[in-house]
Short mmCIF file of C-alpha atoms and ligand atoms in Angstrom, two decimals:
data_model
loop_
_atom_site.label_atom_id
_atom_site.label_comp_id
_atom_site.label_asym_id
_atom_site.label_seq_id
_atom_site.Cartn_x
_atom_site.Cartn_y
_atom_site.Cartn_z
CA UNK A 512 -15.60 39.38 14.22
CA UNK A 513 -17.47 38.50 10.76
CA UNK A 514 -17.35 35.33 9.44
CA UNK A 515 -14.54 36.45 6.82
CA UNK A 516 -12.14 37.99 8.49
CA UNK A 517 -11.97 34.78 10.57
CA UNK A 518 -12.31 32.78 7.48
CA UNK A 519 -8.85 35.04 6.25
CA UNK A 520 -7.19 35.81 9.23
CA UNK A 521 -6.23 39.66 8.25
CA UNK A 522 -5.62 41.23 11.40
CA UNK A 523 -6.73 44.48 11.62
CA UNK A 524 -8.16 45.30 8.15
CA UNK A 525 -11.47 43.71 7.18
CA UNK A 526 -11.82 42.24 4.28
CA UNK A 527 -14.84 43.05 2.61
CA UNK A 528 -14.36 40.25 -0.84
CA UNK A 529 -12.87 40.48 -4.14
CA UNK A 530 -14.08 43.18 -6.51
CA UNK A 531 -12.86 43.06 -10.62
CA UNK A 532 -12.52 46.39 -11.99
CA UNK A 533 -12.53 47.00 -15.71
CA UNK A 534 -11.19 50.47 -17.15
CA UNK A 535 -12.45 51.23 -20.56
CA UNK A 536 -10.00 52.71 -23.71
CA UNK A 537 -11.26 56.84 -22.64
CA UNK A 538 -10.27 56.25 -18.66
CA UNK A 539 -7.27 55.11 -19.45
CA UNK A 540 -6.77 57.65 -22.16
CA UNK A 541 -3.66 59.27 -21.08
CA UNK A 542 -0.74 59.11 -18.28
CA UNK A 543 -3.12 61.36 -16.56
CA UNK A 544 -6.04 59.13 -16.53
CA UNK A 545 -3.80 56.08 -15.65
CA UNK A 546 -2.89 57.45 -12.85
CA UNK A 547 -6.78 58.33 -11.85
CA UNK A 548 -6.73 54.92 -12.19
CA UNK A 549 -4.28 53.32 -10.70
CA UNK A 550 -5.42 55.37 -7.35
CA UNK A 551 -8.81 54.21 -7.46
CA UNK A 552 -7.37 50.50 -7.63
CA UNK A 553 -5.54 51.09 -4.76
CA UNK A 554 -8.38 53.02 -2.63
CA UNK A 555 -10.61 50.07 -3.02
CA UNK A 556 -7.40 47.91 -1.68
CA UNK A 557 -7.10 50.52 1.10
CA UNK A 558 -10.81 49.66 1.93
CA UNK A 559 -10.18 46.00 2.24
CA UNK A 560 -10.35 44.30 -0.87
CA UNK A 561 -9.00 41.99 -3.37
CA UNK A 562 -8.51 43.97 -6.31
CA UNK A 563 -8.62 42.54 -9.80
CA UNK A 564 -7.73 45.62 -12.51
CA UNK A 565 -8.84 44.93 -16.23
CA UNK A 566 -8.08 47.69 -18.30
CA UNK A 567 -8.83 48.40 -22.39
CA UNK A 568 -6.25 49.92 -24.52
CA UNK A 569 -5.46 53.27 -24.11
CA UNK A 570 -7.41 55.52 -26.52
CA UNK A 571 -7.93 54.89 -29.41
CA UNK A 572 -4.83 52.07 -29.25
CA UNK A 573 -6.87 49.53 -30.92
CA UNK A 574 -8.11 51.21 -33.84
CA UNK A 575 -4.88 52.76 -34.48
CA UNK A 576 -3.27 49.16 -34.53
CA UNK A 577 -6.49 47.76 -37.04
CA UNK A 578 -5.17 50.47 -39.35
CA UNK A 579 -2.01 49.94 -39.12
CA UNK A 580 -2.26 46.13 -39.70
CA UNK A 581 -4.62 47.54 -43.32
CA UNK A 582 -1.45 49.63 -44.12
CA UNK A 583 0.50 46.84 -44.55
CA UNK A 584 -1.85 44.87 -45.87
CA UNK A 585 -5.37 44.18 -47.47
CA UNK A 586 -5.99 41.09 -45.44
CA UNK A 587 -3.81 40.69 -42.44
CA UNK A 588 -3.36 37.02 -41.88
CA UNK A 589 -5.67 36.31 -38.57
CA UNK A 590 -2.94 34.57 -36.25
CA UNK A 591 -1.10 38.20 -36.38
CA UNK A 592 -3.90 40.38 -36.21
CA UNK A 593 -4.40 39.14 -32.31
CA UNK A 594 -0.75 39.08 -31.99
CA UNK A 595 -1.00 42.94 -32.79
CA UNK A 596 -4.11 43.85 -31.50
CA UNK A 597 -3.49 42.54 -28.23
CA UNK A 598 -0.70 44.83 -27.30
CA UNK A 599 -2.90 47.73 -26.38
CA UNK A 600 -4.39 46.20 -22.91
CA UNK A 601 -0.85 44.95 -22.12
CA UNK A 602 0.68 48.59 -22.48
CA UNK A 603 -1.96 49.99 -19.85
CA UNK A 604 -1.53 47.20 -17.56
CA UNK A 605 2.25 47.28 -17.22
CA UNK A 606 1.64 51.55 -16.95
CA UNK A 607 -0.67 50.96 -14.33
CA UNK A 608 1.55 48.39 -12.01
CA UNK A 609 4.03 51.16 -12.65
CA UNK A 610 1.59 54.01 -11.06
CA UNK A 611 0.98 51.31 -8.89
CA UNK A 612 3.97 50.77 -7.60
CA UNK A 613 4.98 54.53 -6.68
CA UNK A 614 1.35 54.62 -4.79
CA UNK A 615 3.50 52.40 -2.12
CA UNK A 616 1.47 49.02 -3.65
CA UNK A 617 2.50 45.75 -4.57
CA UNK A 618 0.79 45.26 -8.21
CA UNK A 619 1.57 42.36 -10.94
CA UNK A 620 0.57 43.11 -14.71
CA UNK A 621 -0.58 40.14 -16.42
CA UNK A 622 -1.44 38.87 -20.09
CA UNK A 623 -4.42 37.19 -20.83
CA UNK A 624 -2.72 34.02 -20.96
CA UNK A 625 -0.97 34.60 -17.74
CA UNK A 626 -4.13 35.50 -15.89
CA UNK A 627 -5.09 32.00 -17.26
CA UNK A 628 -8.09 33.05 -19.67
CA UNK A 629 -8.24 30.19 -21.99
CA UNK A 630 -10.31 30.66 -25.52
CA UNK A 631 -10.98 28.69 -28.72
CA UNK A 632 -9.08 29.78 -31.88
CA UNK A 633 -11.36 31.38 -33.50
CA UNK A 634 -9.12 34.63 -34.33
CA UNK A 635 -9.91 38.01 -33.07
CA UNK A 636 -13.70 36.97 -32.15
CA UNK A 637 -12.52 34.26 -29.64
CA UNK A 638 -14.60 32.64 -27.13
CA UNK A 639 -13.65 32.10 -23.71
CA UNK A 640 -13.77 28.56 -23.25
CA UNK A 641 -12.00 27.95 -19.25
CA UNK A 642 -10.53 30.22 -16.75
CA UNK A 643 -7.42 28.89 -15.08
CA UNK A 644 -7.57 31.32 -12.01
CA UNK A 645 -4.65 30.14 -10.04
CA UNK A 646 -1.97 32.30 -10.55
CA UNK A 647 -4.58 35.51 -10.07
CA UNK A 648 -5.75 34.28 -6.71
CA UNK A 649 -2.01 33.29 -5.60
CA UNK A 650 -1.37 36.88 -6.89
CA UNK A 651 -3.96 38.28 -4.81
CA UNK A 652 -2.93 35.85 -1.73
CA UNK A 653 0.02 38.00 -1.40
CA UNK A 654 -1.80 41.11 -1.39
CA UNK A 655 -0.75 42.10 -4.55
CA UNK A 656 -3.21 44.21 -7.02
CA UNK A 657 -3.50 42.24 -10.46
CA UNK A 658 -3.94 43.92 -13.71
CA UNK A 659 -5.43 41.64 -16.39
CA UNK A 660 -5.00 42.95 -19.84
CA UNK A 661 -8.62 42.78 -21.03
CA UNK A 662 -9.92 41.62 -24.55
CA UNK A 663 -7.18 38.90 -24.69
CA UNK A 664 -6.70 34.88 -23.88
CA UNK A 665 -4.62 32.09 -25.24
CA UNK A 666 -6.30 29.19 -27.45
CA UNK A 667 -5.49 25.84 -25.72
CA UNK A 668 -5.22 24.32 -29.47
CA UNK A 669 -2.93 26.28 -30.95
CA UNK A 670 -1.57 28.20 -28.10
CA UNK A 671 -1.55 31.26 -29.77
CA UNK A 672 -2.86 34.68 -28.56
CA UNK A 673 -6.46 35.33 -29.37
CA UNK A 674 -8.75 38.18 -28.92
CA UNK A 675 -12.73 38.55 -28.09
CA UNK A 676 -13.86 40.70 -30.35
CA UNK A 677 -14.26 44.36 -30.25
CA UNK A 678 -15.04 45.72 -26.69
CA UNK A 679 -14.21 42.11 -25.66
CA UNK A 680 -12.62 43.21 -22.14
CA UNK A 681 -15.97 43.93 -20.42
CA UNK A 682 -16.29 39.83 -21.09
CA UNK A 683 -12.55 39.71 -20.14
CA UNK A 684 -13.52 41.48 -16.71
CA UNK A 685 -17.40 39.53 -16.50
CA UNK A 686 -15.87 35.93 -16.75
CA UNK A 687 -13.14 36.96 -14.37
CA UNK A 688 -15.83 38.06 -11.68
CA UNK A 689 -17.41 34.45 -12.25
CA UNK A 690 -14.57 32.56 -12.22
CA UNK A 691 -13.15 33.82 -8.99
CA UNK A 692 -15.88 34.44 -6.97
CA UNK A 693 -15.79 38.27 -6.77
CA UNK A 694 -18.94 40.04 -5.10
CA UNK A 695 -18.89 42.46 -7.99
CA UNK A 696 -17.94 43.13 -11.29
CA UNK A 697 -17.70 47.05 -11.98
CA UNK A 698 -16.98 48.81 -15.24
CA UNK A 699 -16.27 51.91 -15.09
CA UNK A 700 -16.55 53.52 -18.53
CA UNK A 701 -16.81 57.33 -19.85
CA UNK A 702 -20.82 57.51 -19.70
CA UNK A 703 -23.07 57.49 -16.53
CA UNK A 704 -24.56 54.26 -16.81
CA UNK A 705 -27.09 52.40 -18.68
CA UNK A 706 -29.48 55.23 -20.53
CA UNK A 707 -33.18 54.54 -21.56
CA UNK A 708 -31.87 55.60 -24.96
CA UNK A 709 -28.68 56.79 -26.24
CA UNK A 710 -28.36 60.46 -24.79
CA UNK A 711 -27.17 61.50 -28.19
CA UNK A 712 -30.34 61.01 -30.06
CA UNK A 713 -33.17 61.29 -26.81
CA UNK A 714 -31.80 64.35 -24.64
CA UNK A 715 -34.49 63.45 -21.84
CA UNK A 716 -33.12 59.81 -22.02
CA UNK A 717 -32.42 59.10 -18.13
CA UNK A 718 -29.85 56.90 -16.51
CA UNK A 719 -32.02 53.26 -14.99
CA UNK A 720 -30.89 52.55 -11.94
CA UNK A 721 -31.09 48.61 -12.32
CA UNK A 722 -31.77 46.82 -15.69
CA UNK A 723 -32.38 42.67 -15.30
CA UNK A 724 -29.90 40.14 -17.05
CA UNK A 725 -32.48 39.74 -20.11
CA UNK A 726 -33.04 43.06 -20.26
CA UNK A 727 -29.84 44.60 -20.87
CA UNK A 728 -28.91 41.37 -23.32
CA UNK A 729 -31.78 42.22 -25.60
CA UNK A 730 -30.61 46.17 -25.16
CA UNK A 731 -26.32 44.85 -26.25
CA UNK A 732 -27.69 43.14 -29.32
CA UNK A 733 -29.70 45.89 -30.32
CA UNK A 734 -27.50 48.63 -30.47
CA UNK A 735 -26.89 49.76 -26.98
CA UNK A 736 -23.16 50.12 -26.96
CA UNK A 737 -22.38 50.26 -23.34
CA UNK A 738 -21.02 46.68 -22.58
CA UNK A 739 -20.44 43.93 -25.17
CA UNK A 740 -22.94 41.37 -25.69
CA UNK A 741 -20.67 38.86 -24.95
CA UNK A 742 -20.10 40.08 -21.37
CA UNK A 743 -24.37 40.13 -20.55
CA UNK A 744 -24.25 36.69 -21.13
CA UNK A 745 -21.62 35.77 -18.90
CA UNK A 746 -22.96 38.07 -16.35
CA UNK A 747 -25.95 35.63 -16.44
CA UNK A 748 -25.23 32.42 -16.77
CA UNK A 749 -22.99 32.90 -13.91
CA UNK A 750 -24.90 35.38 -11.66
CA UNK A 751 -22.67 38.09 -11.68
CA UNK A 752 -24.08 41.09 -10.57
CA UNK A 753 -22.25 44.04 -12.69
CA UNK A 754 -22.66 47.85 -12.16
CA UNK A 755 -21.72 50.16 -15.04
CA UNK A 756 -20.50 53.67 -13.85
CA UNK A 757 -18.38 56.68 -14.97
CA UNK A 758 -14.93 56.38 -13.63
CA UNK A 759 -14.74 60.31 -13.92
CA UNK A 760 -17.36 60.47 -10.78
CA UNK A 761 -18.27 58.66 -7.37
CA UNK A 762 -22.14 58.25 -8.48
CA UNK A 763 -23.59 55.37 -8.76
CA UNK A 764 -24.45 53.91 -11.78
CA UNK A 765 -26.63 51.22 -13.10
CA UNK A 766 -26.80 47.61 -11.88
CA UNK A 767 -27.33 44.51 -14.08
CA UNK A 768 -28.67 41.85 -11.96
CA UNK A 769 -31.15 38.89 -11.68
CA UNK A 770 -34.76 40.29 -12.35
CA UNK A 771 -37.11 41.15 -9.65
CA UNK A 772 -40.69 42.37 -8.38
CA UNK A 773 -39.54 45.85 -8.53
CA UNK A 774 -37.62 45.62 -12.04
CA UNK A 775 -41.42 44.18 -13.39
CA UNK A 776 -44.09 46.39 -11.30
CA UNK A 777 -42.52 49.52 -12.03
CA UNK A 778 -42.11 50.65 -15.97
CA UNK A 779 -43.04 48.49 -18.82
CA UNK A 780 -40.65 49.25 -20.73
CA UNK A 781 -36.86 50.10 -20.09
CA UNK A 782 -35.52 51.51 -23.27
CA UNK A 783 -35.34 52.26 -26.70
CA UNK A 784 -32.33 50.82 -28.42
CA UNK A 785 -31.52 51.45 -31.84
CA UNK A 786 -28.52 50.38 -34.45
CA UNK A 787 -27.77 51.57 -37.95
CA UNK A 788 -24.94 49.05 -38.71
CA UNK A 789 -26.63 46.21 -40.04
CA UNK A 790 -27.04 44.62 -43.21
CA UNK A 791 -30.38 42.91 -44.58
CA UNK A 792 -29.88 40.42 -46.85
CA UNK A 793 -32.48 38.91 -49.19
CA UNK A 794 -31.68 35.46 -50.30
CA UNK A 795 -33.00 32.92 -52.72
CA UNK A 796 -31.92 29.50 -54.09
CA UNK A 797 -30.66 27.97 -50.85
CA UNK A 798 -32.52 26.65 -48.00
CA UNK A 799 -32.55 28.10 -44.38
CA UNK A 800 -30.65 25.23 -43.23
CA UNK A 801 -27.84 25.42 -45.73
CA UNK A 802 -27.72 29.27 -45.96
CA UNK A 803 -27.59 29.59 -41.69
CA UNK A 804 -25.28 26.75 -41.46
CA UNK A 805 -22.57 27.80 -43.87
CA UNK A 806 -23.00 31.60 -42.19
CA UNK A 807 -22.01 30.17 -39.00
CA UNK A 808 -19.06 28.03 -40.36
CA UNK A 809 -18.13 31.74 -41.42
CA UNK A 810 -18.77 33.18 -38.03
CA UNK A 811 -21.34 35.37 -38.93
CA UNK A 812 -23.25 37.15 -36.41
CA UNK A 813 -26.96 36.47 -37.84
CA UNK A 814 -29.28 38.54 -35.74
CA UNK A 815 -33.43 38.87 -37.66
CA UNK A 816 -34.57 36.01 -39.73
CA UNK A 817 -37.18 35.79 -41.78
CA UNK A 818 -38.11 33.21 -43.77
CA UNK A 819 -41.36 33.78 -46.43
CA UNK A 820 -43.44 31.67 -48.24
CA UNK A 821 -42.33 32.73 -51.52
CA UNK A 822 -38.56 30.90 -50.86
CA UNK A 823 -36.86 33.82 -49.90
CA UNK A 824 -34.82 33.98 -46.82
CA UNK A 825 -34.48 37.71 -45.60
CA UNK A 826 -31.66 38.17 -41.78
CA UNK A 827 -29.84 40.71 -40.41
CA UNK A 828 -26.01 40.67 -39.66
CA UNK A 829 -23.33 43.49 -38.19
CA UNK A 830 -21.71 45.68 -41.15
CA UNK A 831 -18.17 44.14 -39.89
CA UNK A 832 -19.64 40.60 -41.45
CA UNK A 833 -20.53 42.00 -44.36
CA UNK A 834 -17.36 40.32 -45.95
CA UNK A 835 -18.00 37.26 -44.66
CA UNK A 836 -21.22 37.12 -45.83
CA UNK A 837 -20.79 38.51 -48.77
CA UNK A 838 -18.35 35.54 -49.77
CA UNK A 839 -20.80 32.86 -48.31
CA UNK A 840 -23.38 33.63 -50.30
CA UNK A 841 -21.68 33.89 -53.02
CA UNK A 842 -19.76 30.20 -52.39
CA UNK A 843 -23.24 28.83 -51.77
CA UNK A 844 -24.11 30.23 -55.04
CA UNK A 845 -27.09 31.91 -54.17
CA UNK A 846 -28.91 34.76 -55.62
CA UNK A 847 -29.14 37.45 -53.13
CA UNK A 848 -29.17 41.02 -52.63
CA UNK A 849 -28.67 43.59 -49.88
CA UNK A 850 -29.48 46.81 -48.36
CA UNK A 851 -27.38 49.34 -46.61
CA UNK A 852 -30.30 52.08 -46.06
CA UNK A 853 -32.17 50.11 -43.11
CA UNK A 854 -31.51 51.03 -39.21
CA UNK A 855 -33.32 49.20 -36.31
CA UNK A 856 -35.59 50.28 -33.58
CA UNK A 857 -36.04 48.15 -30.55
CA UNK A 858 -38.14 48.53 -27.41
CA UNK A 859 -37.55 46.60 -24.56
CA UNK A 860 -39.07 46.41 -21.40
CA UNK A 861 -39.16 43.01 -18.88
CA UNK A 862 -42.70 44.79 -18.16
CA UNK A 863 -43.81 43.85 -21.98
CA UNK A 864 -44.13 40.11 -20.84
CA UNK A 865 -47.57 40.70 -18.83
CA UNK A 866 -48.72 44.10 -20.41
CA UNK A 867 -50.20 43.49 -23.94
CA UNK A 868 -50.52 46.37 -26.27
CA UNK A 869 -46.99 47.23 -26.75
CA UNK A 870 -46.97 46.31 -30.04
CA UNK A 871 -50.10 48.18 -30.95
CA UNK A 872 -48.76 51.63 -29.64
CA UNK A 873 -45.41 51.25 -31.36
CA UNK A 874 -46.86 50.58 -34.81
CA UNK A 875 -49.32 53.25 -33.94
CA UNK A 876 -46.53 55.66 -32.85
CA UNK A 877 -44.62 54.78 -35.91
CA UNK A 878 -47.57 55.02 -38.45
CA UNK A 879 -48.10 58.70 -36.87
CA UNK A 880 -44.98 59.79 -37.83
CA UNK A 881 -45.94 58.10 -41.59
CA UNK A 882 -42.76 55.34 -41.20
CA UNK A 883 -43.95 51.86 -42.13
CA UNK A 884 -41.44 48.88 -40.43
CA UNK A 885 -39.87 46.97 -43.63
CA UNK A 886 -39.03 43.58 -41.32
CA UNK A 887 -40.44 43.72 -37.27
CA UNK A 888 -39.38 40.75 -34.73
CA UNK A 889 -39.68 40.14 -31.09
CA UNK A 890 -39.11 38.06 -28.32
CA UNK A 891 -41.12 38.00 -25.10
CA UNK A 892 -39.20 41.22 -23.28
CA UNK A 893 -38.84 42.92 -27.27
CA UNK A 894 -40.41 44.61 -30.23
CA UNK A 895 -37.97 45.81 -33.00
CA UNK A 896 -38.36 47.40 -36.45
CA UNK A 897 -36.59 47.38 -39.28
CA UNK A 898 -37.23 50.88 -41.05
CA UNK A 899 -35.88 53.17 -42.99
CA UNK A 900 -32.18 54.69 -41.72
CA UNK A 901 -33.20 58.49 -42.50
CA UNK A 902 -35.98 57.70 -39.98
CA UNK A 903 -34.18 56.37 -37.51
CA UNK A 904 -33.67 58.69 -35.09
CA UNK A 905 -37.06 60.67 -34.81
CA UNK A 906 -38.73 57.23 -33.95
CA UNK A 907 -36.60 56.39 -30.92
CA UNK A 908 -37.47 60.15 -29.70
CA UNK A 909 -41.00 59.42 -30.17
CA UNK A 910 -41.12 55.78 -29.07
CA UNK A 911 -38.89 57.28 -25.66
CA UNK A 912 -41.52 60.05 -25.39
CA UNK A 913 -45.01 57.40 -25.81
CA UNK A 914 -44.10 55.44 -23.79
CA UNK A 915 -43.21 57.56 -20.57
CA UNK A 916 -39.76 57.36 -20.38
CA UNK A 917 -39.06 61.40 -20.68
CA UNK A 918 -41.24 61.74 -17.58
CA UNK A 919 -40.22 61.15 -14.40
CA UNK A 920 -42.45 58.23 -13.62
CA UNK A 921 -40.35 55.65 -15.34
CA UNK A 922 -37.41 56.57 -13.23
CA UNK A 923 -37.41 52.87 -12.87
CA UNK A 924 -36.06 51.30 -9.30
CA UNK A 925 -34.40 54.40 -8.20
CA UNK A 926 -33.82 54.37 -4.15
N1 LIG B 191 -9.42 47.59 -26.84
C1 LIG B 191 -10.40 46.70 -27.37
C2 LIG B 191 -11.36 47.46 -28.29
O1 LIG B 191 -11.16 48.62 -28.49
C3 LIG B 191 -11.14 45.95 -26.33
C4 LIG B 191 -11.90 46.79 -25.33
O2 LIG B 191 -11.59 47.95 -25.13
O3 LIG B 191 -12.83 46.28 -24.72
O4 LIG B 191 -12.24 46.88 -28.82
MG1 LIG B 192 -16.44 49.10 -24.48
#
């Protein structure tokens, strides 16, 4: 007998750990898919494990409500907005201890507060701040399968409900997977897995079969849409190993874990991300630390920064703070100016640390194809561009193709 099921004392049925499964808005799209659902939860229970649900809204649930909220009114007072907003994940939660229940299975719905997910108040982009996972493990204790309602917590300040920002209930379902010890964190979402570039724009772009922690952060701030940024950095500051997979299949899909050997020796680069919903401002009559100061007071998501010799300050920021910026600047009384007609091109690769010349062949590759970067930064694992929107799209093909992903060779840590 294994060390666990001593450990547990569970009779006959081994327990294998505790797995957290998050359910994205399209597999829960419809009573149909809810039930899908719902029997998958209670297959993996079947197997032997603790089963922690986190399911999205259904649908389009969210959107719908962010419209709604702008029908009534041009600025919906904050507070209310996650009041609203947070309905959708509740709604699939309480369908799916319904679905649940039929299947012969205990199951207990929960809100975000209930499951104990405690955030600061910053309104509708929220940060979790504690987990409080007592009621969740008592839940599971008793054998019961618990359905978090994703995207949600409660603000220990104010006590009000709170939300994480769109997309927020992978983070929802990552920081539960830290916080209670699970083996696994799985999110099972409408696409394959993690692509080497989005399949829409490269149609040789090929599912990786293991991107590292750094890797895949770099590839959710650049564009790649898959999980939320948020989530990546959870996953890695708490060692959770999370694999991203279609719910409509069995396959396996891609896992985001702690870098190794293999991840390094075998392609240089992993992917080409790209984004076209940024902003570049250009800004002069402030100072850096003024400007970047008063854009974080106003929770602005600053991404490139460039600051020239000439005094002006050039950065980067999501077309949803385009507001908030907007009304910075103009509080700080700067003179500024910004463009809509820029996209971004980013290749990333954990490979890129010890193989110089990466660089070189993207400007090359780029130059070739007559499109001159307005703005390029990096880190150590990226390179990214700044260039013109229109020529967005035929650069990530031809970055993708250069550097070897079409081919089979980069089929990157596949067993
Ligand atoms: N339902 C929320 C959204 O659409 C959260 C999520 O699905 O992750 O953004
Ligand atoms: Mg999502």
């Amino acid at each position: 007998m294994s060390e666990t099921e001593h450990h547990h004392n569970l009779g006959t049925v081994p327990r294998l750990g505790t797995v957290v499964m998050k359910f994205g808005g399209t597999s829960v799209g419809d009573p149909e898919r809810l039930k899908l659902v719902a029997e998958r939860l209670v297959a993996t229970c079947e197997a032997g494990n603790r089963v922690v649900g986190v399911l999205s809204a259904m649908g389009h649930t969210t959107d719908e409500l962010v419209e709604l909220a702008h029908e009534i009114s041009p600025n919906p007072d904050p507070r209310e907005m996650d009041m609203l907003i947070s309905v959708g994940e509740r709604i699939s939660c309480a369908l799916a201890a319904m679905a649940i229940h039929d299947l012969g299975h205990e199951a207990i719905s929960l809100t975000g507060s209930q499951a104990g997910i405690v955030t600061d108040t910053v309104h509708t982009k929220a940060k979790i701040v504690a987990i409080r996972g007592k009621r969740i493990q008592d839940a599971l204790d008793k054998d019961k399968i618990v359905l978090v309602a994703g995207f949600q917590g409660v603000s220990s300040d104010s006590l009000d409900v709170t939300t994480l920002g769109r997309g927020g209930s992978d983070t929802t379902a990552v920081a539960l997977a830290g916080a209670i010890g699970a083996e696994a964190c799985e999110i099972y979402t409408d696409v394959d897995g993690v692509f080497t570039a989005d399949p829409r724009v490269v149609k040789t772009a090929r599912k990786l079969h293991a991107v590292s922690y750094d890797e895949m952060l770099e590839m959710a701030a650049s564009g790649a849409k898959v999980l939320q940024l948020r989530s990546v950095e959870f996953a890695r500051n708490h060692n959770v190993m999370v694999h991203v997979r279609s719910s409509f299949s069995d396959a396996g899909g891609t896992w985001i874990r702690e870098e190794d050997e293999r991840m390094l020796e075998q392609a240089m680069i992993s992917g080409v991300t790209h984004t076209i919903e940024e902003n570049v401002y250009r800004v002069e009559g402030t100072t850096p630390s003024k400007l970047f100061s008063a854009l974080a007071e106003a929770q602005v998501n600053v991404d490139t920064i460039l600051v020239n010799g000439d005094g002006a300050i050039v950065y980067s920021a999501p077309l949803e703070d385009h507001q908030a910026s907007e009304a910075t600047l103009n509080a700080l009384g700067a003179k500024w100016s910004s463009r809509d007609d820029l996209g971004k091109v980013s290749v990333i690769g954990a490979g890129m640390k010890s193989h110089p010349g990466v660089a070189a062949k993207t400007f090359e590759v780029l130059g070739e194809l007559g499109i001159e970067p307005e703005i390029v930064s990096t880190s150590p694992i990226k390179i990214a561009c700044h260039i013109a929107m229109a020529d967005v799209e035929r650069a990530v093909q031809a970055l993708h193709s250069a550097f070897g992903l079409d081919t089979e060779v980069a089929e990157r840590g596949h067993e």
